[in-house]
mmCIF file of C-alpha atoms and ligand atoms in Angstrom:
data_model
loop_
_atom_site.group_PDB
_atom_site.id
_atom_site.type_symbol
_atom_site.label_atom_id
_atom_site.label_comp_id
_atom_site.label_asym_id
_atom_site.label_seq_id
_atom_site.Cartn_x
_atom_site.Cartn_y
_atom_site.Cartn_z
ATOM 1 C CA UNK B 1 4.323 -17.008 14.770
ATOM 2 C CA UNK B 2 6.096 -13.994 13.194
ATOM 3 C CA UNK B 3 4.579 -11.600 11.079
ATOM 4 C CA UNK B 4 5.746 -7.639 9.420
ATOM 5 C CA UNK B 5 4.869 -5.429 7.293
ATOM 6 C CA UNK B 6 7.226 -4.236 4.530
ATOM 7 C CA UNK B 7 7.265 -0.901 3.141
ATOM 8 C CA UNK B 8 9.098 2.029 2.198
ATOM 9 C CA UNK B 9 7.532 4.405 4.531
ATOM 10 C CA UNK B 10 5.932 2.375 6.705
ATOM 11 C CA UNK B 11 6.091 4.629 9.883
ATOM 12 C CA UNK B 12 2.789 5.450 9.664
ATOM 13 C CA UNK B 13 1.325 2.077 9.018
ATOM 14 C CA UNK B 14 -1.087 0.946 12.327
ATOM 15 C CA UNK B 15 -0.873 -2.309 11.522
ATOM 16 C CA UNK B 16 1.905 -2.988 14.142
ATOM 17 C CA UNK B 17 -0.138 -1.783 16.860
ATOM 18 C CA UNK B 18 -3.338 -3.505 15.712
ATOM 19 C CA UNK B 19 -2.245 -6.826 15.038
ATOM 20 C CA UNK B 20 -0.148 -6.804 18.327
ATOM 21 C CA UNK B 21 -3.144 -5.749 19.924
ATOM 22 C CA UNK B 22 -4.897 -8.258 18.840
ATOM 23 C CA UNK B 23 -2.994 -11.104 19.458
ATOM 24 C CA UNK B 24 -2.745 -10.031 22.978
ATOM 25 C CA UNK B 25 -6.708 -10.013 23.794
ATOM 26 C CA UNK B 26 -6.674 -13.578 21.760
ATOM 27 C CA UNK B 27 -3.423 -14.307 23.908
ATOM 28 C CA UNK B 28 -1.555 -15.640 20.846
ATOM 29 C CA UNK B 29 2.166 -16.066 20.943
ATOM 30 C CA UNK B 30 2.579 -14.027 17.365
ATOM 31 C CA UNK B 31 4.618 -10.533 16.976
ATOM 32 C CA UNK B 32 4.056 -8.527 14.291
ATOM 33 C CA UNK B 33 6.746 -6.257 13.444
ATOM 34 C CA UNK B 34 7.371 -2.980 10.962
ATOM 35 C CA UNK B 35 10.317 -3.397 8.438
ATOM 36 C CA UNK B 36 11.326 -0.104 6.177
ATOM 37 C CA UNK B 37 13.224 -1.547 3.430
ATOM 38 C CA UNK B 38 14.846 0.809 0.879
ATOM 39 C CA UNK B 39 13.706 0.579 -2.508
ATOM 40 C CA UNK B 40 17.153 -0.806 -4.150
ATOM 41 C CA UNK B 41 17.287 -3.311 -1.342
ATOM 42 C CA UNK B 42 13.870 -5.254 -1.812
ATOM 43 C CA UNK B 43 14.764 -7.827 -4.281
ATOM 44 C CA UNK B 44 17.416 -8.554 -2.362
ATOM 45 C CA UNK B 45 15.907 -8.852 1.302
ATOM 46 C CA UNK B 46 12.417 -10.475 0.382
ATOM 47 C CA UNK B 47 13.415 -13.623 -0.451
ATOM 48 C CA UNK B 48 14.952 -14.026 2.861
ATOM 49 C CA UNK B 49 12.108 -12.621 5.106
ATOM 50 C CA UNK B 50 9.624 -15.034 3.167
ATOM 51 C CA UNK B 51 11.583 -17.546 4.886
ATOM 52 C CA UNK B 52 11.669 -15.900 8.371
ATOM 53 C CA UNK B 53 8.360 -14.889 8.646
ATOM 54 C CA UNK B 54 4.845 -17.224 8.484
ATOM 55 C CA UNK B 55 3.101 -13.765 7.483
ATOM 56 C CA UNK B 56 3.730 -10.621 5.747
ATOM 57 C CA UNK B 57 1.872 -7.352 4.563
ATOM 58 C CA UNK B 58 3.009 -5.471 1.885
ATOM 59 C CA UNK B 59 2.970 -1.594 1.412
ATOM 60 C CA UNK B 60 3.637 1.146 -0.840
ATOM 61 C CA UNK B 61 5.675 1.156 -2.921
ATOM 62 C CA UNK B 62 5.939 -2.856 -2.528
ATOM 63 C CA UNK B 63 2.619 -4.359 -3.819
ATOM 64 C CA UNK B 64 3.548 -4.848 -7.522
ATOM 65 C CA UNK B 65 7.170 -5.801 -7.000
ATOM 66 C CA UNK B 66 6.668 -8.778 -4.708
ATOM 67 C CA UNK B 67 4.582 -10.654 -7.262
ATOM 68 C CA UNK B 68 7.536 -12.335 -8.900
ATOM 69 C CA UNK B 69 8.543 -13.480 -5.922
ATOM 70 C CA UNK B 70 5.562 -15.604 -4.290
ATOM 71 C CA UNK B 71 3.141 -17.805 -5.143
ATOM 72 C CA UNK B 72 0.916 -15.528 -6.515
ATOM 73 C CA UNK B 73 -3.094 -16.350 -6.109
ATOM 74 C CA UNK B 74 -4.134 -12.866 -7.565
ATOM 75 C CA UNK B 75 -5.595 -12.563 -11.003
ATOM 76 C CA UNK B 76 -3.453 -11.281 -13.734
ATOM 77 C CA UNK B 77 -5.193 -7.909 -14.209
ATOM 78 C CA UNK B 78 -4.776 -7.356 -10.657
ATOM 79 C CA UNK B 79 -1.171 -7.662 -10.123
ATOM 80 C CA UNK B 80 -0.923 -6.692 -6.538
ATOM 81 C CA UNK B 81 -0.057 -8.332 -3.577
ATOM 82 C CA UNK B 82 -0.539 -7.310 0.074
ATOM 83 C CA UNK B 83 -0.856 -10.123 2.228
ATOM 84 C CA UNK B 84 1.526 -13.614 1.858
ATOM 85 C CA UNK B 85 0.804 -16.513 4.083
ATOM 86 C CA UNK B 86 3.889 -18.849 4.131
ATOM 87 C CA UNK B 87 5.076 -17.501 0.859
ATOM 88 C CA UNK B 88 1.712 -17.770 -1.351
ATOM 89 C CA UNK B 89 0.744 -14.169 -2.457
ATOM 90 C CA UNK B 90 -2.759 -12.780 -1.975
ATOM 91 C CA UNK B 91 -4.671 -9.212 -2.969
ATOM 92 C CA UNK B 92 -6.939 -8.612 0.379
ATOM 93 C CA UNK B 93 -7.107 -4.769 -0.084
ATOM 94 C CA UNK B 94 -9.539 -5.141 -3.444
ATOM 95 C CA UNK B 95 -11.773 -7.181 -0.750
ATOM 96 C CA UNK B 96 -11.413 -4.373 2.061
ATOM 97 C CA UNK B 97 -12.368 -1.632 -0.593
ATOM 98 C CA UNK B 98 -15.460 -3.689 -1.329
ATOM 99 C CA UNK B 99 -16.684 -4.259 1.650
ATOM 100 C CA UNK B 100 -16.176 -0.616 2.849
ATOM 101 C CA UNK B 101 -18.513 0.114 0.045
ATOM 102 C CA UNK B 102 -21.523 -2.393 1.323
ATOM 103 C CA UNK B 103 -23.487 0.792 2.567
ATOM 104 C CA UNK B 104 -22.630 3.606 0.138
ATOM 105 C CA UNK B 105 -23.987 4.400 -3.267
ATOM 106 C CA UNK B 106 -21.037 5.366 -5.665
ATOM 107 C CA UNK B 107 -22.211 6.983 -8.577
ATOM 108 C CA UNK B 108 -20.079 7.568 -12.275
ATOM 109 C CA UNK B 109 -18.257 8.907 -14.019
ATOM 110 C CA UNK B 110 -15.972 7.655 -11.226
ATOM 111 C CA UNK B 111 -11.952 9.449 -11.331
ATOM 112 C CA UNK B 112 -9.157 7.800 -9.872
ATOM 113 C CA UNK B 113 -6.140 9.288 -8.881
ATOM 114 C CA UNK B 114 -2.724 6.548 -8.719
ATOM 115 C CA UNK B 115 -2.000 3.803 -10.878
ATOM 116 C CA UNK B 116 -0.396 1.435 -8.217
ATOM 117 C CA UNK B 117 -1.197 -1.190 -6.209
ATOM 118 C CA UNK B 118 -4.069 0.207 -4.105
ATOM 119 C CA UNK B 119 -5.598 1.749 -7.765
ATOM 120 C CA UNK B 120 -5.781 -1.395 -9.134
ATOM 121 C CA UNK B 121 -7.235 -3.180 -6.135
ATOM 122 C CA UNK B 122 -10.081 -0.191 -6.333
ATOM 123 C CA UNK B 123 -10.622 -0.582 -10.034
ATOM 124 C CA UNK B 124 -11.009 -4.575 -9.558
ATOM 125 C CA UNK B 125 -13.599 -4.151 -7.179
ATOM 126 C CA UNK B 126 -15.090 -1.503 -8.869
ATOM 127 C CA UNK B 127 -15.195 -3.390 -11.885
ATOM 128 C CA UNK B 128 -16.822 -6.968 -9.727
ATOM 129 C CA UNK B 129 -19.050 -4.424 -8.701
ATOM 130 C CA UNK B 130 -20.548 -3.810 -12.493
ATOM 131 C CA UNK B 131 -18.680 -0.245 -13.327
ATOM 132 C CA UNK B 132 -17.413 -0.372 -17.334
ATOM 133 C CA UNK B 133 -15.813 2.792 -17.000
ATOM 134 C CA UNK B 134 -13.148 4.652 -14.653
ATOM 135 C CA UNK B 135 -10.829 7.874 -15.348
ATOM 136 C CA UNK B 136 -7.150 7.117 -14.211
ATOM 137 C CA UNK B 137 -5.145 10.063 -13.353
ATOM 138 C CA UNK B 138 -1.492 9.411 -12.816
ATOM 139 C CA UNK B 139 1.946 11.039 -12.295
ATOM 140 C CA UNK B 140 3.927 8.855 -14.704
ATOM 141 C CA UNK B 141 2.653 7.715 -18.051
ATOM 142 C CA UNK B 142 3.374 3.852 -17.892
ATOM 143 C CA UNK B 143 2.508 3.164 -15.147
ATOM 144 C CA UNK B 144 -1.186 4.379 -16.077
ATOM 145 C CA UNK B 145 -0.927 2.815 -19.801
ATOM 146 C CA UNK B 146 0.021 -0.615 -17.956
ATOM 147 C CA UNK B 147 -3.244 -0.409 -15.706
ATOM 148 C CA UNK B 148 -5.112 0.324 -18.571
ATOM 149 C CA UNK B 149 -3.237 -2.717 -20.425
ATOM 150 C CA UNK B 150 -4.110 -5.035 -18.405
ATOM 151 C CA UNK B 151 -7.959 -3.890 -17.143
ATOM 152 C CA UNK B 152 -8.926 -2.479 -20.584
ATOM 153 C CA UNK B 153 -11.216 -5.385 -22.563
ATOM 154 C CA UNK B 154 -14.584 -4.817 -24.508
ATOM 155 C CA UNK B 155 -16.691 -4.661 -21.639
ATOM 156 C CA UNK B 156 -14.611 -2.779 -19.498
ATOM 157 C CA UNK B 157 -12.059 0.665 -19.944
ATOM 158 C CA UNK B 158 -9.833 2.702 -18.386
ATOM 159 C CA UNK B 159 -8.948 6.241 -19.776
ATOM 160 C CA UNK B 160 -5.851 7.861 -18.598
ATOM 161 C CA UNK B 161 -4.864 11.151 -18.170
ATOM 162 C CA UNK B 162 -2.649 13.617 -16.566
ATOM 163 C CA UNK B 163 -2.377 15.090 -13.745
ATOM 164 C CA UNK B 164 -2.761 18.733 -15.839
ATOM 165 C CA UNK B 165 -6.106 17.379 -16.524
ATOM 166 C CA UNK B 166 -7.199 16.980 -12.911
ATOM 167 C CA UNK B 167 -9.609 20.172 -12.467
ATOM 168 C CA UNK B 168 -11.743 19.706 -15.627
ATOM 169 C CA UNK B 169 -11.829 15.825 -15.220
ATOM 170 C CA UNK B 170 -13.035 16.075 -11.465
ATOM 171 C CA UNK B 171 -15.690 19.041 -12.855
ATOM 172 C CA UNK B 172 -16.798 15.995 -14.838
ATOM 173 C CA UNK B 173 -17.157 13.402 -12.331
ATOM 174 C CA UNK B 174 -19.331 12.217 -9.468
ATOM 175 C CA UNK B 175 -16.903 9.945 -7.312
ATOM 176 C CA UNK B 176 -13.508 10.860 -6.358
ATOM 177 C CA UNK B 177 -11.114 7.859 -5.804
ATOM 178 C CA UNK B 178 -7.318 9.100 -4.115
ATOM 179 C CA UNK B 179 -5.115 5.946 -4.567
ATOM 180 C CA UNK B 180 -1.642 8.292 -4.076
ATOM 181 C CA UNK B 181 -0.057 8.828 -1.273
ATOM 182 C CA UNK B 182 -0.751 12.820 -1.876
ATOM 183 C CA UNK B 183 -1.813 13.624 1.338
ATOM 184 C CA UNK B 184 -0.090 11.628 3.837
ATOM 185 C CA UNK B 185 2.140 14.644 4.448
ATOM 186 C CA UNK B 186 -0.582 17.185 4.369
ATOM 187 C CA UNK B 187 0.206 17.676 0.310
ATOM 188 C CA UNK B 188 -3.028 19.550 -1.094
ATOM 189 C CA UNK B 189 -4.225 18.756 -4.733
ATOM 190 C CA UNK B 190 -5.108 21.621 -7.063
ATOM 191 C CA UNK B 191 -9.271 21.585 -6.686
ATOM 192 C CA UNK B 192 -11.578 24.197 -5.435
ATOM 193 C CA UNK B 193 -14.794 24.582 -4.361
ATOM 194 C CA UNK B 194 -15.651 25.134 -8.375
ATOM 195 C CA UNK B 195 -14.397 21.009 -9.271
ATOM 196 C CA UNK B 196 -15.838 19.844 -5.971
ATOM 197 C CA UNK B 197 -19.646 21.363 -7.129
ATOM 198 C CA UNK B 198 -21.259 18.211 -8.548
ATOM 199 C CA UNK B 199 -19.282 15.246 -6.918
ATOM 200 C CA UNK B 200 -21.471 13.098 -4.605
ATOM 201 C CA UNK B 201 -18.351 11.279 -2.737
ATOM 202 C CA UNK B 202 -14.522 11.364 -2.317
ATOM 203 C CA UNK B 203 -13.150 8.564 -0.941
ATOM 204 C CA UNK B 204 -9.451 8.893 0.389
ATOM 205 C CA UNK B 205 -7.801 6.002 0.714
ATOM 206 C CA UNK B 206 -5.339 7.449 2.898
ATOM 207 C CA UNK B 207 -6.806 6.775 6.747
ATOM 208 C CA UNK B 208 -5.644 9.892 7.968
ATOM 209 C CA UNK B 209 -7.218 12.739 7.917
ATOM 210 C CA UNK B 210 -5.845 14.712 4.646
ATOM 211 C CA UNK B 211 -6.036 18.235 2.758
ATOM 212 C CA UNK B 212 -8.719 16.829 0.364
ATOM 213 C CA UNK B 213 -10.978 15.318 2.891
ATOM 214 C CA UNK B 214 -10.525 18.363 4.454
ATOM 215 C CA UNK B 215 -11.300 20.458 1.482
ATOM 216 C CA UNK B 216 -13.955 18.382 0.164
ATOM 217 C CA UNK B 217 -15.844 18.731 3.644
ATOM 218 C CA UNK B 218 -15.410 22.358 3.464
ATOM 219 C CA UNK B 219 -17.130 22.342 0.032
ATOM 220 C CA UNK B 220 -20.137 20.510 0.785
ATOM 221 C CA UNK B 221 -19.525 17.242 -0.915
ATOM 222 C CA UNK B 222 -21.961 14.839 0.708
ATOM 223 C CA UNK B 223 -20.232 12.142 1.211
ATOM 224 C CA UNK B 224 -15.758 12.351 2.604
ATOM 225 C CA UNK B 225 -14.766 9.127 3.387
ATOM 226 C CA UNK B 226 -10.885 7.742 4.807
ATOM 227 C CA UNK B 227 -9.092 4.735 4.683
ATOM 228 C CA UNK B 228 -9.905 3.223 7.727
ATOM 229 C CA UNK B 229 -13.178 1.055 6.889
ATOM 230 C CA UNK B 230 -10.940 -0.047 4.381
ATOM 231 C CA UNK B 231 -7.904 -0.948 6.633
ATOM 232 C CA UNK B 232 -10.387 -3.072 8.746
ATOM 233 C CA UNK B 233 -12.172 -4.995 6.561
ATOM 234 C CA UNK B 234 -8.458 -6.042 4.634
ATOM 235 C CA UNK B 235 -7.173 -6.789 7.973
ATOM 236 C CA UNK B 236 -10.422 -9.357 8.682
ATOM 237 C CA UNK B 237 -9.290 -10.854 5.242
ATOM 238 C CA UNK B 238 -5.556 -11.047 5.914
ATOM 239 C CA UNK B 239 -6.558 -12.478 9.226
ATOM 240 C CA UNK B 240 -8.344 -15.061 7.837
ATOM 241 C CA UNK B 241 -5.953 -15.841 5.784
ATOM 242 C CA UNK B 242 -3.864 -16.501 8.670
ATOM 243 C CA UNK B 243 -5.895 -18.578 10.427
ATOM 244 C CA UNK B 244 -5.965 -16.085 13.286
ATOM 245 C CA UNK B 245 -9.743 -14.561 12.520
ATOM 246 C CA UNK B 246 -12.360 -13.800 15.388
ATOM 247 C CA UNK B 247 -14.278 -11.146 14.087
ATOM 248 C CA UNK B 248 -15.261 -9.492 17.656
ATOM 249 C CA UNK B 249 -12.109 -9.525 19.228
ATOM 250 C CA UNK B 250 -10.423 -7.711 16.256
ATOM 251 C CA UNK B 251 -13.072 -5.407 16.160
ATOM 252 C CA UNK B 252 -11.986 -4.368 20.071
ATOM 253 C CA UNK B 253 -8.309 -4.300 18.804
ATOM 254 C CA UNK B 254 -8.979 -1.962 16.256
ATOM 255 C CA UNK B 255 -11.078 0.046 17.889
ATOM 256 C CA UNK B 256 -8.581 0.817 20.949
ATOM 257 C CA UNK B 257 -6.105 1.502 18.389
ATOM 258 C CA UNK B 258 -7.852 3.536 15.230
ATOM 259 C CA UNK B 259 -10.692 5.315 16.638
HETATM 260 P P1 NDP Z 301 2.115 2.485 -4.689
HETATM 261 O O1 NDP Z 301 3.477 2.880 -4.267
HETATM 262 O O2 NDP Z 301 1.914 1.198 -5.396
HETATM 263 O O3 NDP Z 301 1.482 3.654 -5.612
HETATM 264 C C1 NDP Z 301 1.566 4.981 -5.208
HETATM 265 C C2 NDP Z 301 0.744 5.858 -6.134
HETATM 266 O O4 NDP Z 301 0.837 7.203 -5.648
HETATM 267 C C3 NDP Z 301 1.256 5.871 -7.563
HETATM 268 O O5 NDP Z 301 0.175 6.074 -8.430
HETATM 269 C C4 NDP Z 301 2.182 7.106 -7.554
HETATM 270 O O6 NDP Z 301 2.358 7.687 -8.828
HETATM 271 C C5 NDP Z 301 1.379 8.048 -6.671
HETATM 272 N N1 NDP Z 301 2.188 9.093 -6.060
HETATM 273 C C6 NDP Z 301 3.019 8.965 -5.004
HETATM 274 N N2 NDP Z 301 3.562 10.153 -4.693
HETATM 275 C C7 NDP Z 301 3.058 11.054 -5.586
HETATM 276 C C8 NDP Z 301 3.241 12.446 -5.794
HETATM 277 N N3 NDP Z 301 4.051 13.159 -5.033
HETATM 278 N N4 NDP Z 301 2.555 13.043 -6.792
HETATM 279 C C9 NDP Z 301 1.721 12.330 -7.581
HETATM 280 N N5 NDP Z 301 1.515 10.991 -7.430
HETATM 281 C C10 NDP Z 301 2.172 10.361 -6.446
HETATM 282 O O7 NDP Z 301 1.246 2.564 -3.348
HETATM 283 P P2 NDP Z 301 -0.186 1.890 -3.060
HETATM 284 O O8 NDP Z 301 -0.941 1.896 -4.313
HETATM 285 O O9 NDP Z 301 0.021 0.645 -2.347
HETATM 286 O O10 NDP Z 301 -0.817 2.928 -2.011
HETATM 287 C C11 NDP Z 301 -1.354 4.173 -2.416
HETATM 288 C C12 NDP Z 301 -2.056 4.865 -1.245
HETATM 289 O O11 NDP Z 301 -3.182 4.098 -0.813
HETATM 290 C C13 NDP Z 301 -1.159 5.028 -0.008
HETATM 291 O O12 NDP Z 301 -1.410 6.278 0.561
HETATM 292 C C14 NDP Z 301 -1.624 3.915 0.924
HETATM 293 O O13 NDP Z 301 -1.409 4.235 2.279
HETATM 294 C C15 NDP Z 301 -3.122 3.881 0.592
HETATM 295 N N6 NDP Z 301 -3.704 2.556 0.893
HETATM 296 C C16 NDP Z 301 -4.645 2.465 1.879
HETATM 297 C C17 NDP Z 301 -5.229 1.249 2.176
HETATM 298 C C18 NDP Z 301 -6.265 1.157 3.254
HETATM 299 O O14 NDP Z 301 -6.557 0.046 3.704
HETATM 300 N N7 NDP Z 301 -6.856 2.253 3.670
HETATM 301 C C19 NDP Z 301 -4.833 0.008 1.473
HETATM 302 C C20 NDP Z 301 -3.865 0.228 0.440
HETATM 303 C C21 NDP Z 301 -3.311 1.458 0.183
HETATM 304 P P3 NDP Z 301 3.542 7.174 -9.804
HETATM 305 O O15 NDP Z 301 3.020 5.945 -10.462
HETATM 306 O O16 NDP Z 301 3.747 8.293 -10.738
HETATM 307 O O17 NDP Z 301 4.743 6.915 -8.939
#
């Protein structure tokens, strides 16, 4: 079987290693390979590795873009795919942000920073989960108004604002969501120790360690939290999807890899 992951950049994606790792302890005759595709070139190239490969992940800045072009089992609000199985489309990073939460209490008002894919996969969990209200903060406009368009009903809203608005917004919020990619390389956000004084938990989606875990640590928020949980528990799903799961092998794989 052949499987990638698409993305434009996906040099720091571990999902090569993992996956590979994993098929080798299971000694399955898969590869899993890592494909950077510019951004002008993706409607043009997906079509034909749907047809080349029996499995694909999708990355930033992907997610939303590959919907038109699968069968898409996601609901409309969400609007995000990450994982396709023989060319039907699937959201499993909604599922991995839900289970990384099993253990940890996250209280409101709840701030999220990015309006793409990964934001709305949080906000759909977050909204299973019983939330009816979440702060957006995003770099461009529409792309915020659409999240808000298509989450926003009478039980349920999403305010947007600015990134000009991030210090007094975080002052006003327990739970710190990052859904950018500020961060990946080592980009700090505006916030002091002043913003950070009543938030309970920041959870950075990013699974590296970044500036704002960093920074959050350093002023005393009780609870920092990376991607990685997440990462596993989306890979269990995608794996499933696949037909490939065994829950203790992969949790070997990604061990050896991750940790
Ligand atoms: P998208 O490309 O769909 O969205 C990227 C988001 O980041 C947008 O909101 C974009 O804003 C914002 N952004 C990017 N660069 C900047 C910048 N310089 N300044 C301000 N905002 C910026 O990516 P995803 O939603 O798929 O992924 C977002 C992050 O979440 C990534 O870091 C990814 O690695 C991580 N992630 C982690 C997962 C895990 O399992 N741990 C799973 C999924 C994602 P704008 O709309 O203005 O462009």
């Amino acid at each position: 079987m052949r499987f990638c992951i698409v993305g434009h950049p996906v040099s720091h994606s571990l999902s090569p290693r993992i996956y590979t790792r994993f098929f080798e302890m299971k000694g399955i005759d898969a590869t899993y390979e890592a494909l950077d595709i510019q951004t002008g070139e993706f409607s043009s190239v997906i079509d034909v590795l749907l047809k080349e490969y029996d499995g694909l992940n999708v990355t930033i800045p992907f997610k939303e873009a590959v919907v038109a072009h699968v069968d898409c089992m996601v609901e409309r609000s969400l609007r995000a795919v990450n994982c396709i199985f023989k060319g039907v489309g699937y959201n499993t990073d909604w599922i991995g942000f839900s289970n990384s939460l099993r253990d940890i209490k996250i209280e409101e008002p709840i701030t999220i920073l990015g309006a793409g894919g990964a934001s709305r996969a949080v906000i759909y969990a977050l909204k299973e989960f019983g939330v009816n209200r979440i702060n957006v903060i995003n770099r461009s406009t529409f792309r915020a108004e659409r999240v808000a368009e298509d989450f926003n009903n009478r039980n349920f809203e999403v305010k947007i604002f600015s990134f000009d608005s991030l210090p007094s917004i975080v002052k006003k919020s327990k739970s710190i969501i990052n859904a950018t990619s500020i961060g990946m390389k080592g980009e700090y956000l505006s916030l002091g120790r002043e913003e950070f004084q009543g938030i309970s938990l920041v959870y950075d989606l990013i699974y590296s360690e970044t500036p704002l875990q960093k920074v959050a640590r350093e002023c005393g928020v009780e609870k920092v939290i990376d991607g990685k949980a997440m990462l596993f528990f989306q890979a269990c799903e995608n794996l499933k999807i696949w037909g490939l799961f065994d829950k203790k092998t992969f949790e070997r794989a990604f061990e050896e890899v991750v940790r």
